[in-house]
Short mmCIF file of C-alpha atoms in Angstrom, two decimals:
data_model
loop_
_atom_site.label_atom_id
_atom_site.label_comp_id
_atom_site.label_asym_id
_atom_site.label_seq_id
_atom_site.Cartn_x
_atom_site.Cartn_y
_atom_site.Cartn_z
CA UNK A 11 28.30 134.79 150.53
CA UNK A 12 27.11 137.66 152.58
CA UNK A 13 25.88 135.15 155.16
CA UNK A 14 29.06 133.45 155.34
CA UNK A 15 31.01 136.83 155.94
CA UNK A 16 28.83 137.94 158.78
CA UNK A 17 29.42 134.60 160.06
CA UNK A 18 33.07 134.76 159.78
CA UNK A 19 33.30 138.00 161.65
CA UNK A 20 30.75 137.05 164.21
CA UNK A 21 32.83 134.21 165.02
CA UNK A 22 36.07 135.63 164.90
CA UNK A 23 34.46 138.49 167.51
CA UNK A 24 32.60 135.67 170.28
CA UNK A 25 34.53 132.94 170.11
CA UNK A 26 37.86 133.85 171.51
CA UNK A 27 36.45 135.36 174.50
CA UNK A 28 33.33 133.33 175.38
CA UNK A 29 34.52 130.08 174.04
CA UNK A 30 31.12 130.20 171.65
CA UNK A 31 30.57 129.57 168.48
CA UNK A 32 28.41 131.67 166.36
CA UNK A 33 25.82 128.31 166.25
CA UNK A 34 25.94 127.76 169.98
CA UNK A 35 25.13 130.83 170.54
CA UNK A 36 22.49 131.25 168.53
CA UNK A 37 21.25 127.86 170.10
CA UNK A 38 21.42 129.29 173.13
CA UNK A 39 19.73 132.42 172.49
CA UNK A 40 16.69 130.66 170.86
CA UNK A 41 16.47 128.53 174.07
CA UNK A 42 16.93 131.22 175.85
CA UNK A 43 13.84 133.04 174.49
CA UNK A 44 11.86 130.56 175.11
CA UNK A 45 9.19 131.00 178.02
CA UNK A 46 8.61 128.49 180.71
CA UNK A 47 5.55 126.37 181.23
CA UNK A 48 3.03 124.49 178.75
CA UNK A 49 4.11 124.96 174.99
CA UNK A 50 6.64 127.46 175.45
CA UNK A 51 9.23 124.78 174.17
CA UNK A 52 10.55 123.89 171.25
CA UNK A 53 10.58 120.42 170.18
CA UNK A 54 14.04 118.98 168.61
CA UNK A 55 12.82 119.28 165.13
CA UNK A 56 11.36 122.99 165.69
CA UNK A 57 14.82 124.06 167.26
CA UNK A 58 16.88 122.27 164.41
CA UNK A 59 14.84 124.53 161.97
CA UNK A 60 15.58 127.45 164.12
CA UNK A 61 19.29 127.26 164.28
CA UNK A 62 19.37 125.83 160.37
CA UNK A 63 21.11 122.48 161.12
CA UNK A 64 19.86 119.37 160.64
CA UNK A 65 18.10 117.05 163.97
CA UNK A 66 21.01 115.14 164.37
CA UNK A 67 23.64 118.08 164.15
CA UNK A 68 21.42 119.75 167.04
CA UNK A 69 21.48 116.88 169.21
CA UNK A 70 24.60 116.95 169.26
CA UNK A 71 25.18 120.50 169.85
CA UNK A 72 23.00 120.27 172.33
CA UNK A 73 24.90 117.38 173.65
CA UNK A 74 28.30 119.21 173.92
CA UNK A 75 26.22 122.30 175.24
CA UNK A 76 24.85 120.21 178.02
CA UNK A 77 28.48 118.84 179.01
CA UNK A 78 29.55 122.31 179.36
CA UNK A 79 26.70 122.92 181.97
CA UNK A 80 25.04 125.33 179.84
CA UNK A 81 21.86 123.41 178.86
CA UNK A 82 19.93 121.04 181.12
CA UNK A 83 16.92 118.83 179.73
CA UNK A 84 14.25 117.32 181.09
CA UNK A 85 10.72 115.02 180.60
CA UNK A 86 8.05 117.33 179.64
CA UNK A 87 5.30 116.99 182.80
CA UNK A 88 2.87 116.43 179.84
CA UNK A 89 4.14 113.99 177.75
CA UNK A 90 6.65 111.33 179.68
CA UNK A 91 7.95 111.06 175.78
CA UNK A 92 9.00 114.31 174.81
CA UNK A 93 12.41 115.54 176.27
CA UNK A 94 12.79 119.53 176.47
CA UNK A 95 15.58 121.23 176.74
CA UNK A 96 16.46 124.59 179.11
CA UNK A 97 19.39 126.83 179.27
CA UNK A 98 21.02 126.94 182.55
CA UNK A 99 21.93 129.54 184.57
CA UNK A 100 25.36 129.36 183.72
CA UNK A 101 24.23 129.57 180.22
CA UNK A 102 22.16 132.42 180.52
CA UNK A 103 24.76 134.34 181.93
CA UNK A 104 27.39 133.23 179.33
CA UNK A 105 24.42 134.30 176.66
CA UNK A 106 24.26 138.00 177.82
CA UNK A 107 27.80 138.71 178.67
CA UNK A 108 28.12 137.64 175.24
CA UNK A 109 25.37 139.46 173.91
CA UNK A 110 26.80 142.97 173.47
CA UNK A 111 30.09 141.64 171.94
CA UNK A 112 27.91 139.64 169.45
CA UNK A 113 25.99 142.66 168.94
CA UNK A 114 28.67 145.04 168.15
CA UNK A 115 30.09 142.43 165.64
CA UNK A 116 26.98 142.22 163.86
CA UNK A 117 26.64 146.09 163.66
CA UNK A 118 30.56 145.86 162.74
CA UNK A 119 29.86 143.22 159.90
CA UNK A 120 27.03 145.25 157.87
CA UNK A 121 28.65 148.46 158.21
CA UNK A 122 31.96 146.52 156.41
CA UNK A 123 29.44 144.71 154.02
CA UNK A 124 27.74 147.62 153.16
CA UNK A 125 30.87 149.40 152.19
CA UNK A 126 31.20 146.35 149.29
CA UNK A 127 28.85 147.47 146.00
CA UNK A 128 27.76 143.74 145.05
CA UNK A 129 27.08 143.45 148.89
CA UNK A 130 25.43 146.60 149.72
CA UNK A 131 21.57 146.06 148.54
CA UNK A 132 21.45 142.85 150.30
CA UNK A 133 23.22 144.49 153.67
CA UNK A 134 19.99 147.16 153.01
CA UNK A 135 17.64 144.62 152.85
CA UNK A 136 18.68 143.16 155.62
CA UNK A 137 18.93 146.44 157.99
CA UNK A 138 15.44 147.22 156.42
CA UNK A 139 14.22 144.01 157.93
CA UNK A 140 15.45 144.14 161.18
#
């Protein structure tokens, strides 16, 4: 429930002005954190497990990401097998204007949680956390 609500407001905040989705983004900032060179890549499994959707849900997010220039992907130089997956630099820039707005909705959506009694511990627990 209170997982669902953040998501709600997130989206409601991102997606009308960035054209994002709550899910892309947070594709996009796990990519995005990502550092270049050996190992500092996720494989398609590890990334689906990051963003909480299954492999074949990802692929194709990362599909429609990559149509909207905002992913590129390429043959890891290690393994011909393995495929990686970057943000590009129109993505990047998409990720942090989008950033603050996501941000502020976040910070928006606990403050509103935390206001509900059944949802307040949980909204504790989770600034507590972070």
């Amino acid at each position: 429930m209170l997982h669902d609500k953040i998501g709600a407001h997130l989206q409601r905040a991102i997606e009308p002005e960035f054209e994002l989705s709550v899910r892309e983004f947070s594709l996009l900032d796990v990519l995005a954190r990502q550092h270049n060179g050996e190992g500092g890549h996720l494989q398609m499994k590890e990334l689906a497990a990051a963003v909480a959707l299954s492999q074949s849900a990802t692929t194709r997010l990362v599909g429609r990401l990559e149509d909207r220039g905002l992913l590129q992907r390429y043959i890891c130089p290690t393994d011909r097998r393995g495929t990686y997956t970057d943000v590009s630099t129109a993505g990047r820039n998409l990720l942090e204007a989008a950033r603050p707005t996501y941000n502020d909705a976040l910070s928006e959506a606990s403050d509103e949680l935390g206001q509900e009694p059944e949802l307040a511990p949980l909204v504790k627990v989770l600034r507590d956390v972070s």
